[in-house]
Coordinates of C-alpha atoms in Angstrom, one line a residue:
M1 CA 12.0 58.2 -4.5
L2 CA 15.0 60.5 -5.0
T3 CA 15.9 60.8 -1.3
G4 CA 14.1 57.9 0.4
Q5 CA 12.4 60.4 2.8
P6 CA 9.6 63.0 2.7
P7 CA 10.6 66.7 2.3
F8 CA 9.8 67.4 6.0
T9 CA 10.2 65.0 8.9
G10 CA 9.6 65.1 12.7
T11 CA 8.8 63.1 15.7
Q12 CA 5.4 64.8 16.2
M13 CA 2.6 65.9 13.9
M14 CA 2.8 69.5 15.2
E15 CA 6.5 69.6 14.3
I16 CA 5.8 68.4 10.7
V17 CA 2.9 70.9 10.2
V18 CA 5.1 73.8 11.4
A19 CA 7.9 72.8 9.1
T20 CA 5.6 72.3 6.1
I21 CA 4.1 75.8 6.5
S22 CA 7.2 77.8 7.5
R23 CA 10.3 76.3 6.0
V24 CA 11.8 75.8 2.6
P25 CA 12.6 72.1 1.8
T26 CA 16.1 71.0 1.5
A27 CA 17.4 70.3 -2.0
P28 CA 17.8 66.5 -2.8
S29 CA 21.5 66.9 -3.6
A30 CA 22.1 68.4 -0.1
L31 CA 20.9 65.2 1.5
G32 CA 23.8 63.3 -0.1
K33 CA 21.6 61.4 -2.5
G34 CA 23.3 62.6 -5.7
G35 CA 21.5 64.6 -8.4
S36 CA 22.3 67.8 -10.2
P37 CA 21.5 71.5 -9.5
D38 CA 19.0 71.4 -12.4
L39 CA 17.2 68.4 -10.9
D40 CA 17.2 70.2 -7.5
A41 CA 15.5 73.2 -9.2
V42 CA 12.8 71.0 -10.8
C43 CA 12.1 69.3 -7.5
L44 CA 12.0 72.5 -5.4
R45 CA 9.7 74.1 -7.9
C46 CA 7.3 71.2 -7.5
L47 CA 7.4 71.9 -3.7
E48 CA 6.8 75.7 -4.0
K49 CA 4.2 76.8 -1.3
E50 CA 2.5 79.3 -3.6
P51 CA 0.6 77.5 -6.4
E52 CA 1.4 80.1 -9.0
R53 CA 5.1 79.4 -8.6
R54 CA 4.8 75.7 -9.4
F55 CA 4.7 74.2 -12.9
E56 CA 1.5 75.2 -14.7
S57 CA 0.9 71.8 -16.2
M58 CA 2.2 68.2 -16.4
A59 CA 3.5 69.0 -19.9
E60 CA 5.7 71.8 -18.5
L61 CA 7.1 69.4 -15.8
R62 CA 7.7 66.7 -18.4
D63 CA 9.6 69.1 -20.6
A64 CA 11.8 70.2 -17.7
L65 CA 12.6 66.6 -16.7
E66 CA 13.5 65.7 -20.3
R67 CA 15.8 68.7 -20.5
V68 CA 17.6 67.5 -17.3
A69 CA 17.8 64.0 -18.7
R70 CA 19.4 65.3 -22.0
G71 CA 21.7 67.6 -20.1
E72 CA 20.2 70.7 -21.6
P73 CA 20.1 74.0 -19.6
L74 CA 16.9 75.0 -17.9
G75 CA 15.2 78.3 -18.4
S76 CA 15.7 81.0 -15.8
S77 CA 12.1 80.8 -14.7
I78 CA 12.7 77.2 -13.6
R79 CA 16.3 77.3 -12.3
R80 CA 16.4 79.4 -9.2
T81 CA 19.1 80.1 -6.6
L82 CA 19.0 77.2 -4.2
P83 CA 19.3 77.6 -0.4
S84 CA 22.5 76.1 1.1
S85 CA 20.5 75.0 4.1
P86 CA 16.8 75.0 5.1
S87 CA 15.5 78.5 5.6
T88 CA 12.4 80.0 7.1
V89 CA 9.7 81.6 5.0
P90 CA 9.4 85.3 6.1
S91 CA 6.1 86.5 7.6
T92 CA 4.8 89.5 9.5
S93 CA 4.5 89.4 13.2
R94 CA 0.7 89.5 12.9
A95 CA 0.7 86.5 10.6
S96 CA 3.2 84.7 12.8
T97 CA 1.0 85.1 15.9
V98 CA -2.2 84.0 14.2
L99 CA -0.3 81.3 12.3
A100 CA 1.0 79.9 15.5
L101 CA -2.5 79.7 16.9
L102 CA -3.9 78.1 13.8
V103 CA -1.0 75.6 13.7
A104 CA -1.7 74.6 17.2
V105 CA -5.3 74.1 16.4
A106 CA -4.4 72.0 13.4
A107 CA -1.9 70.0 15.4
T108 CA -4.6 69.2 17.9
I109 CA -7.0 68.2 15.2
A110 CA -4.5 66.0 13.5
A111 CA -3.5 64.3 16.8
A112 CA -7.1 63.7 17.7
I113 CA -7.9 62.2 14.3
L114 CA -4.8 60.0 14.3
G115 CA -5.3 59.0 17.9
V116 CA -1.8 60.1 19.0
V117 CA -0.3 62.4 21.6
L118 CA -3.3 64.4 22.8
G119 CA -6.1 61.8 22.8
A120 CA -8.8 64.3 22.1
T121 CA -12.4 63.1 21.9
R122 CA -14.4 63.3 18.7
R123 CA -16.6 66.1 20.2
E124 CA -13.4 68.1 20.8
V125 CA -12.3 67.5 17.3
D126 CA -15.6 68.8 16.0
A127 CA -15.4 71.9 18.1
L128 CA -11.9 72.5 16.8
R129 CA -13.0 72.1 13.3
E130 CA -15.7 74.7 13.7
R131 CA -13.2 77.0 15.3
L132 CA -11.0 76.5 12.3
A133 CA -13.9 77.4 9.9
R134 CA -14.5 80.7 11.7
A135 CA -10.8 81.6 11.7
R136 CA -10.7 80.8 8.0
D137 CA -13.6 83.2 7.3
E138 CA -12.1 86.0 9.4
E139 CA -8.5 85.7 8.3
R140 CA -8.6 84.6 4.7
G141 CA -6.9 87.1 2.4
K142 CA -5.3 89.3 5.0
D143 CA -1.8 88.0 4.4
R144 CA -0.4 85.8 1.7
Q145 CA 1.7 83.7 4.1
L146 CA -1.3 83.4 6.4
R147 CA -3.5 82.3 3.5
L148 CA -1.0 79.5 2.8
A149 CA -1.2 78.4 6.4
L150 CA -5.0 78.4 6.3
E151 CA -5.0 76.3 3.2
A152 CA -2.7 73.8 4.9
L153 CA -4.9 73.7 8.0
E154 CA -8.0 73.2 5.8
G155 CA -6.4 70.1 4.6
L156 CA -6.2 68.7 8.1
G157 CA -9.6 70.0 9.1
G158 CA -11.2 68.4 6.0
V159 CA -10.7 64.9 7.1
A160 CA -14.0 63.2 7.1
P161 CA -15.6 62.9 10.5
E162 CA -15.7 59.5 11.9
A163 CA -19.1 57.8 11.8
A164 CA -21.2 58.2 14.9
E165 CA -22.1 55.1 16.8
E166 CA -25.6 53.9 16.5
G167 CA -26.5 55.0 20.0
D168 CA -25.0 58.5 19.4
R169 CA -26.8 58.8 16.1
A170 CA -30.2 58.0 17.7
A171 CA -29.5 60.4 20.6
S172 CA -28.6 63.1 18.0
R173 CA -31.9 62.6 16.2
E174 CA -33.7 63.0 19.5
E175 CA -31.9 66.3 20.2
L176 CA -32.7 67.3 16.6
A177 CA -36.4 66.7 17.1
R178 CA -36.4 68.4 20.5
G179 CA -34.7 71.5 18.9
N180 CA -37.3 71.7 16.2
A181 CA -40.1 71.6 18.7
L182 CA -38.4 74.4 20.7
V183 CA -38.1 76.5 17.6
R184 CA -41.8 76.2 17.0
E185 CA -42.3 77.3 20.6
R186 CA -39.9 80.3 20.0
R187 CA -37.6 79.1 22.7
H188 CA -34.6 79.8 20.5
E189 CA -31.7 79.6 23.0
E190 CA -32.9 76.2 24.1
A191 CA -33.3 75.1 20.5
R192 CA -29.7 76.2 19.7
D193 CA -28.4 74.2 22.6
A194 CA -30.3 71.1 21.5
F195 CA -29.0 71.4 18.0
A196 CA -25.4 71.9 19.4
R197 CA -25.8 68.6 21.3
A198 CA -27.0 67.0 18.2
V199 CA -23.9 67.8 16.2
Q200 CA -21.7 66.8 19.2
L201 CA -23.3 63.4 19.1
D202 CA -23.1 63.1 15.3
S203 CA -20.9 65.5 13.6
S204 CA -21.5 63.9 10.2
D205 CA -25.2 64.9 10.2
A206 CA -25.6 67.8 7.7
L207 CA -29.2 68.5 8.8
A208 CA -28.1 68.9 12.4
W209 CA -25.5 71.5 11.4
D210 CA -28.0 73.3 9.2
N211 CA -30.5 73.5 12.1
L212 CA -27.8 74.7 14.4
G213 CA -27.1 77.5 12.0
F214 CA -30.8 78.3 11.7
A215 CA -31.1 78.7 15.5
R216 CA -28.0 80.8 15.6
G217 CA -29.5 83.1 13.0
L218 CA -32.7 83.5 15.0
L219 CA -30.6 84.6 17.9
G220 CA -28.8 87.2 15.8
D221 CA -25.5 85.3 15.5
Q222 CA -25.3 85.5 11.7
Q223 CA -21.6 84.7 11.5
G224 CA -22.1 81.6 13.6
A225 CA -25.1 80.7 11.5
L226 CA -23.1 81.0 8.3
A227 CA -20.3 78.9 9.6
A228 CA -22.7 76.1 10.6
H229 CA -24.5 76.2 7.2
D230 CA -21.2 76.0 5.4
R231 CA -20.4 73.0 7.5
A232 CA -23.7 71.4 6.5
L233 CA -22.9 72.0 2.8
A234 CA -19.4 70.6 3.1
L235 CA -21.1 67.4 4.3
D236 CA -23.9 67.5 1.8
P237 CA -23.6 70.0 -1.1
E238 CA -27.1 69.0 -2.3
L239 CA -28.9 70.0 0.9
A240 CA -31.3 72.6 -0.5
N241 CA -32.4 73.8 3.0
A242 CA -28.8 74.6 3.9
W243 CA -28.4 76.7 0.7
M244 CA -31.6 78.5 1.6
N245 CA -30.5 79.2 5.2
R246 CA -27.1 80.2 4.0
G247 CA -28.7 82.7 1.7
A248 CA -30.8 84.1 4.6
A249 CA -27.7 84.5 6.8
L250 CA -25.8 86.2 4.0
H251 CA -28.7 88.6 3.5
N252 CA -28.8 89.4 7.2
L253 CA -25.1 90.2 7.0
G254 CA -25.7 92.6 4.2
R255 CA -24.0 90.4 1.6
T256 CA -27.0 90.6 -0.8
D257 CA -25.4 89.5 -4.0
E258 CA -24.0 86.4 -2.4
A259 CA -27.3 85.7 -0.8
L260 CA -29.0 85.7 -4.2
T261 CA -26.5 83.2 -5.5
A262 CA -27.1 80.9 -2.5
L263 CA -30.9 81.1 -2.9
D264 CA -30.6 80.3 -6.6
H265 CA -28.6 77.2 -5.6
A266 CA -31.4 76.3 -3.2
I267 CA -34.2 76.7 -5.8
A268 CA -32.1 74.7 -8.4
R269 CA -32.1 71.8 -6.0
D270 CA -35.7 72.0 -4.6
D271 CA -38.2 74.6 -5.9
S272 CA -41.0 73.3 -3.7
K273 CA -40.1 75.2 -0.5
P274 CA -42.2 78.4 -0.2
R275 CA -39.8 80.0 2.3
V276 CA -36.9 80.0 -0.2
W277 CA -39.0 81.9 -2.7
S278 CA -40.1 84.4 0.0
V279 CA -36.5 85.0 1.1
R280 CA -35.3 85.5 -2.5
G281 CA -38.2 87.9 -3.0
R282 CA -36.9 90.0 -0.2
V283 CA -33.4 89.9 -1.6
R284 CA -34.5 90.9 -5.1
Q285 CA -36.6 93.8 -3.7
E286 CA -33.5 95.1 -1.9
L287 CA -31.4 94.7 -5.1
G288 CA -33.9 97.0 -6.9
D289 CA -35.8 94.3 -8.8
P290 CA -39.4 94.7 -7.6
A291 CA -40.8 92.8 -10.6
G292 CA -38.6 89.8 -9.7
A293 CA -39.6 90.1 -6.0
F294 CA -43.3 90.2 -7.0
E295 CA -42.8 87.0 -9.0
D296 CA -41.0 85.2 -6.1
W297 CA -43.5 86.3 -3.5
S298 CA -46.4 85.2 -5.8
R299 CA -44.7 81.8 -6.2
A300 CA -44.3 81.5 -2.4
I301 CA -48.0 82.3 -1.9
D302 CA -49.0 79.7 -4.5
L303 CA -47.1 77.1 -2.5
D304 CA -48.2 78.4 0.9
P305 CA -51.1 80.9 1.1
D306 CA -50.4 81.4 4.8
L307 CA -46.8 82.7 4.4
R308 CA -47.0 86.1 6.0
E309 CA -43.7 87.6 4.8
A310 CA -44.7 86.9 1.2
R311 CA -48.2 88.4 1.6
E312 CA -46.8 91.5 3.2
G313 CA -44.1 92.0 0.6
R314 CA -46.4 91.5 -2.3
A315 CA -49.0 93.8 -0.8
M316 CA -46.4 96.6 -0.5
I317 CA -45.5 96.2 -4.2
L318 CA -49.2 96.3 -5.2
V319 CA -49.7 99.5 -3.1
G320 CA -46.7 101.1 -4.9
R321 CA -48.3 100.1 -8.2
G322 CA -51.6 101.7 -7.2
A323 CA -53.3 98.3 -7.4
L324 CA -55.1 98.9 -4.1
E325 CA -57.9 96.4 -4.4
A326 CA -55.5 93.6 -5.1
A327 CA -53.3 94.8 -2.2
L328 CA -56.3 94.6 0.1
I329 CA -56.7 90.9 -0.7
D330 CA -53.2 90.2 0.6
I331 CA -53.6 92.5 3.6
D332 CA -57.0 91.0 4.6
A333 CA -55.3 87.6 4.4
L334 CA -52.5 88.9 6.7
I335 CA -55.1 90.0 9.3
A336 CA -57.0 86.8 9.1
L337 CA -53.7 84.8 9.7
D338 CA -52.9 86.9 12.8
P339 CA -55.5 89.4 14.0
G340 CA -53.2 90.4 16.8
D341 CA -50.5 91.7 14.5
A342 CA -50.8 95.5 14.4
R343 CA -48.8 95.8 11.1
G344 CA -51.6 94.3 9.1
W345 CA -54.2 96.7 10.5
D346 CA -51.9 99.7 10.0
L347 CA -51.1 98.8 6.4
R348 CA -54.8 98.3 5.6
G349 CA -55.4 101.8 7.1
V350 CA -52.9 103.3 4.8
V351 CA -54.5 101.6 1.8
H352 CA -58.0 102.7 2.8
A353 CA -56.6 106.3 3.1
R354 CA -55.2 106.0 -0.5
M355 CA -58.7 104.9 -1.5
D356 CA -60.3 107.9 0.2
A357 CA -62.1 105.5 2.6
W358 CA -61.2 107.7 5.6
D359 CA -63.7 106.1 8.0
R360 CA -62.3 102.7 7.4
S361 CA -58.8 104.0 7.5
L362 CA -59.4 105.5 11.0
Q363 CA -60.9 102.2 12.3
D364 CA -57.8 100.3 11.1
H365 CA -55.4 102.8 12.6
V366 CA -57.2 102.9 15.9
R367 CA -57.0 99.1 16.0
A368 CA -53.3 99.2 15.2
T369 CA -52.6 101.6 18.1
E370 CA -54.7 99.4 20.5
L371 CA -52.7 96.3 19.6
A372 CA -49.3 98.1 19.6
P373 CA -49.6 101.3 21.7
D374 CA -45.8 101.8 21.8
V375 CA -45.2 102.1 18.0
A376 CA -44.8 105.7 17.0
L377 CA -45.5 105.0 13.3
F378 CA -49.0 103.7 14.1
W379 CA -49.8 106.8 16.1
Y380 CA -48.5 109.1 13.3
N381 CA -50.7 107.3 10.7
R382 CA -53.7 107.6 13.1
G383 CA -52.9 111.4 13.5
Y384 CA -52.7 111.9 9.8
T385 CA -56.1 110.3 9.3
H386 CA -57.7 112.5 12.1
E387 CA -56.1 115.5 10.5
Y388 CA -57.6 114.7 7.1
R389 CA -61.0 114.3 8.7
D390 CA -60.6 117.8 10.3
E391 CA -60.5 116.2 13.7
L392 CA -57.7 118.5 14.7
E393 CA -57.6 117.9 18.5
A394 CA -57.6 114.2 18.0
A395 CA -54.8 114.6 15.4
L396 CA -52.7 116.6 17.9
A397 CA -53.3 114.0 20.6
A398 CA -52.1 111.2 18.2
Y399 CA -49.0 113.2 17.1
D400 CA -48.2 114.0 20.8
R401 CA -48.3 110.3 21.5
A402 CA -46.0 109.5 18.6
L403 CA -43.5 112.1 19.9
E404 CA -43.7 110.7 23.5
I405 CA -42.6 107.4 22.0
D406 CA -39.9 108.9 19.7
A407 CA -39.0 112.6 20.3
S408 CA -36.9 112.5 17.1
Y409 CA -39.9 111.6 14.9
H410 CA -39.6 114.6 12.6
D411 CA -42.7 113.9 10.5
A412 CA -44.9 113.8 13.6
R413 CA -43.5 117.2 14.7
T414 CA -43.9 118.6 11.2
N415 CA -47.6 117.6 11.0
R416 CA -48.2 118.8 14.6
G417 CA -47.1 122.2 13.5
V418 CA -49.4 122.1 10.5
V419 CA -52.4 121.4 12.8
L420 CA -51.4 124.3 15.0
I421 CA -51.3 126.6 12.0
R422 CA -54.7 125.4 10.9
Q423 CA -56.0 126.2 14.4
G424 CA -54.5 129.7 14.3
R425 CA -52.1 128.9 17.1
L426 CA -49.3 130.5 15.2
D427 CA -46.9 131.2 18.1
E428 CA -47.1 127.6 19.2
A429 CA -46.6 126.5 15.6
I430 CA -43.5 128.7 15.2
A431 CA -42.1 127.3 18.6
E432 CA -42.7 123.7 17.2
Y433 CA -40.7 124.5 14.1
D434 CA -38.0 126.2 16.2
T435 CA -37.5 122.9 18.0
L436 CA -37.6 121.0 14.8
I437 CA -34.9 123.2 13.2
E438 CA -32.7 122.7 16.2
L439 CA -33.1 118.9 15.9
A440 CA -32.8 118.9 12.1
P441 CA -31.4 122.2 10.7
G442 CA -31.1 120.7 7.2
L443 CA -34.8 119.8 7.0
G444 CA -36.3 122.2 4.4
A445 CA -39.9 121.5 5.4
A446 CA -39.3 122.9 8.8
W447 CA -38.0 126.2 7.4
D448 CA -40.8 126.4 4.8
L449 CA -43.6 125.8 7.3
R450 CA -42.2 128.2 9.8
G451 CA -42.2 130.7 7.0
A452 CA -45.8 129.9 6.3
A453 CA -46.7 130.5 10.0
R454 CA -44.8 133.8 9.9
A455 CA -46.6 134.7 6.7
R456 CA -50.0 134.2 8.5
Q457 CA -48.8 136.7 11.0
G458 CA -47.9 139.2 8.3
D459 CA -44.2 139.1 9.1
W460 CA -43.2 139.0 5.4
A461 CA -39.5 139.7 5.9
A462 CA -39.1 136.8 8.3
A463 CA -41.3 134.6 6.0
I464 CA -39.1 135.4 3.0
A465 CA -35.9 134.5 5.0
D466 CA -37.4 131.1 6.0
H467 CA -38.7 130.3 2.5
R468 CA -35.4 131.3 1.0
R469 CA -33.6 129.0 3.3
A470 CA -36.0 126.2 2.4
T471 CA -35.2 126.7 -1.3
E472 CA -31.4 126.6 -0.5
L473 CA -31.8 123.3 1.3
A474 CA -34.1 121.7 -1.2
P475 CA -33.9 123.6 -4.5
E476 CA -35.8 120.9 -6.3
R477 CA -39.0 121.4 -4.4
S478 CA -41.4 123.6 -6.4
Q479 CA -43.7 124.2 -3.4
Y480 CA -40.9 126.0 -1.6
W481 CA -40.3 128.3 -4.6
Y482 CA -44.0 129.0 -4.8
N483 CA -44.2 130.0 -1.1
L484 CA -41.2 132.2 -1.6
G485 CA -42.9 133.9 -4.5
H486 CA -46.1 134.4 -2.5
A487 CA -44.1 136.1 0.3
H488 CA -42.3 138.4 -2.1
Q489 CA -45.6 139.2 -3.9
N490 CA -47.2 140.2 -0.6
A491 CA -44.2 142.2 0.4
G492 CA -44.5 144.1 -2.9
D493 CA -41.3 142.8 -4.6
L494 CA -42.9 141.8 -7.9
E495 CA -39.6 141.1 -9.7
A496 CA -38.5 138.7 -7.0
A497 CA -41.9 137.1 -6.9
F498 CA -41.8 136.5 -10.7
T499 CA -38.4 134.9 -10.4
A500 CA -39.6 132.5 -7.7
Y501 CA -42.9 131.7 -9.4
D502 CA -41.0 131.1 -12.7
R503 CA -38.7 128.6 -10.9
A504 CA -41.7 126.8 -9.4
V505 CA -43.2 126.5 -12.9
Q506 CA -40.0 125.2 -14.4
L507 CA -39.8 122.5 -11.7
R508 CA -43.5 121.6 -12.0
P509 CA -44.9 122.7 -15.3
G510 CA -48.3 121.3 -14.5
G511 CA -48.6 123.3 -11.2
T512 CA -51.7 125.5 -11.7
S513 CA -51.2 127.6 -8.6
A514 CA -47.7 128.8 -9.6
L515 CA -48.9 129.4 -13.2
S516 CA -51.9 131.4 -12.0
N517 CA -49.9 133.6 -9.6
R518 CA -47.1 134.1 -12.2
G519 CA -49.9 135.4 -14.5
V520 CA -51.0 137.9 -11.8
V521 CA -47.5 139.2 -11.3
R522 CA -46.9 139.4 -15.0
A523 CA -50.1 141.5 -15.4
E524 CA -49.0 143.8 -12.6
L525 CA -45.6 144.2 -14.3
G526 CA -47.4 145.2 -17.5
D527 CA -46.8 141.9 -19.4
V528 CA -50.4 141.3 -20.3
P529 CA -49.7 138.9 -23.2
G530 CA -47.5 136.8 -20.8
A531 CA -50.2 136.9 -18.2
L532 CA -52.8 135.7 -20.7
E533 CA -50.5 132.9 -21.8
D534 CA -50.3 131.7 -18.2
Y535 CA -54.1 131.9 -17.7
D536 CA -54.7 129.9 -20.9
R537 CA -52.3 127.2 -19.7
V538 CA -54.0 127.0 -16.3
L539 CA -57.4 126.6 -18.0
E540 CA -56.0 123.9 -20.3
L541 CA -54.9 122.0 -17.2
D542 CA -57.9 122.8 -15.1
P543 CA -61.0 124.1 -17.0
R544 CA -62.8 124.7 -13.8
N545 CA -60.2 127.1 -12.3
G546 CA -62.3 130.0 -11.2
N547 CA -59.4 132.4 -10.4
A548 CA -57.9 131.9 -13.9
L549 CA -61.4 132.5 -15.5
L550 CA -61.9 135.7 -13.6
N551 CA -58.4 137.0 -14.2
R552 CA -58.5 136.2 -17.9
A553 CA -61.9 137.7 -18.3
T554 CA -60.7 141.0 -16.6
L555 CA -57.7 141.3 -18.8
R556 CA -59.7 140.5 -22.0
G557 CA -62.3 143.2 -21.0
D558 CA -59.5 145.8 -20.4
R559 CA -58.1 145.0 -23.8
G560 CA -61.5 145.5 -25.4
E561 CA -62.0 141.8 -26.2
L562 CA -65.6 142.0 -25.0
A563 CA -67.0 138.7 -26.4
P564 CA -64.2 136.5 -25.0
A565 CA -64.5 138.4 -21.6
I566 CA -68.3 137.8 -21.5
E567 CA -67.7 134.2 -22.3
D568 CA -65.3 133.8 -19.3
F569 CA -67.5 135.6 -16.9
T570 CA -70.5 133.6 -18.0
R571 CA -68.6 130.3 -17.5
F572 CA -67.5 131.4 -14.0
L573 CA -71.1 132.0 -13.0
E574 CA -72.2 128.7 -14.4
L575 CA -69.6 126.9 -12.3
Y576 CA -69.8 128.9 -9.1
P577 CA -73.2 130.7 -8.9
T578 CA -73.0 131.0 -5.1
D579 CA -69.4 132.2 -4.9
G580 CA -68.9 135.4 -2.9
R581 CA -67.7 137.2 -6.0
A582 CA -70.7 136.2 -8.0
G583 CA -72.6 139.5 -7.4
S584 CA -69.8 141.7 -8.7
V585 CA -69.3 139.4 -11.6
R586 CA -72.9 139.7 -12.6
E587 CA -72.6 143.5 -12.5
T588 CA -69.5 143.5 -14.6
L589 CA -71.1 141.1 -17.0
A590 CA -74.1 143.4 -17.4
E591 CA -71.8 146.3 -18.2
L592 CA -69.9 144.3 -20.8
R593 CA -73.1 143.1 -22.5
A594 CA -74.3 146.7 -22.6
R595 CA -71.1 147.7 -24.4
N596 CA -71.3 144.7 -26.7
P597 CA -75.0 144.4 -27.8

């Protein structure tokens, strides 16, 4: 109204867009339309490109205009130095390059929408809109001037798509139905192409955009999936399915917190879809909320008992809780849904092992390896079951197969070495752990087990070196300290043995082996009261511990405590009448009774 023309003019849309983004508007007074410097300042502040530099409210603008009308001076925050002629807004070379590209895209979109200059088709416009959405996600926030450009471009890209003609809409629906059928047949690339044709035919169909995103996600294009789901939600913010699929894409991109928010939006709009509960269960599990994950997976199963992901997730939580019978219900359902899926059989084998049902466990693991013979984990679990059943050759064969599939499978190599130790093949076991230490020099278990093999050979100095290295790598492992103590004890270094056993007890106060051996060392060092304390504690924890009964009985007899010694020896014979030491215990007991009529 002041000048009779807009702030920026041009003969083509592209020229106007470039000027709007990159130039400072001319002051009204410079156009020969009258006005004062104060009025110029108010107008130019209204036209600031950065929102935070504009008036904060209509009240602030009204106050400034009233000051101009009364001839009162403006505050320094409003009155700025005015340019004598239009100037260019500075920007970095990177921003300028990307800005030029995006302005060209915007100009093309604008021309196509308005039907001028370029004459682009509606399908080309839609493709450019999607290109703009991807550029916005990738470039937003990198540069302030570039952000302003993107905001301007969004304004152009946000023009509502023209309605599809009836024939195009019908054709789009046919492509949509075809794409859904292809998804069910797992022909995902063809499904994506069908959904892409659907949105080309009718770009206003939010469901078509959502399905396109879903197909892209199935093919691993999570960024493309997210862009399509965002497009669907721009068209229909209440589309629960799009919120759900957006959440899944965000989860696959590792943006877990955002995924949870999107899934919450989906459930708020439609809580009847089992998949949304299942996906949210997975997200909550990854966020460290197993209780919430369990609730979500249970809700999903209530809605669809055949939803595999929810069954598997809930089963894993139940196994972690020790609710093995309940876990088996879900696992049996998994196997019934798809008997050809090896994961269900393998998981059931693990649960049966936890229940000490080793025959059933082996049957399950054998079936898993039959169904999926190239999965190292399944062979490892089968080998562990064979090992527990003392089927050592079968265990070795299973571990060998796991290592053929994955030579870096450290657990399989570790357990293979254990089997070799059990078979007395100590040189082979040491060679196995040599290899493992080369592959994973920071793995404490490899050093500890090589030490155990060397201890079996009587090479106590080498065993001590290996066990000490294990305690350096994993000082929190009580077993490593116990093994170090055992090596020192056999090497005759009682003080070092006591220190190692003492550390093992500190780390695991309920460990009876370390307590018992510490008692032995204490007795040999002359600390009989300390030794008796250790034996007392062992028998509190394990009243059937034969070694502690014999050791305590011997110390009590040596101290002249005949009645308590007789009691301990008698208890040992009651518990272990056929033990190899029973004969000498009976002789000692007879002597004590003779001394204590």
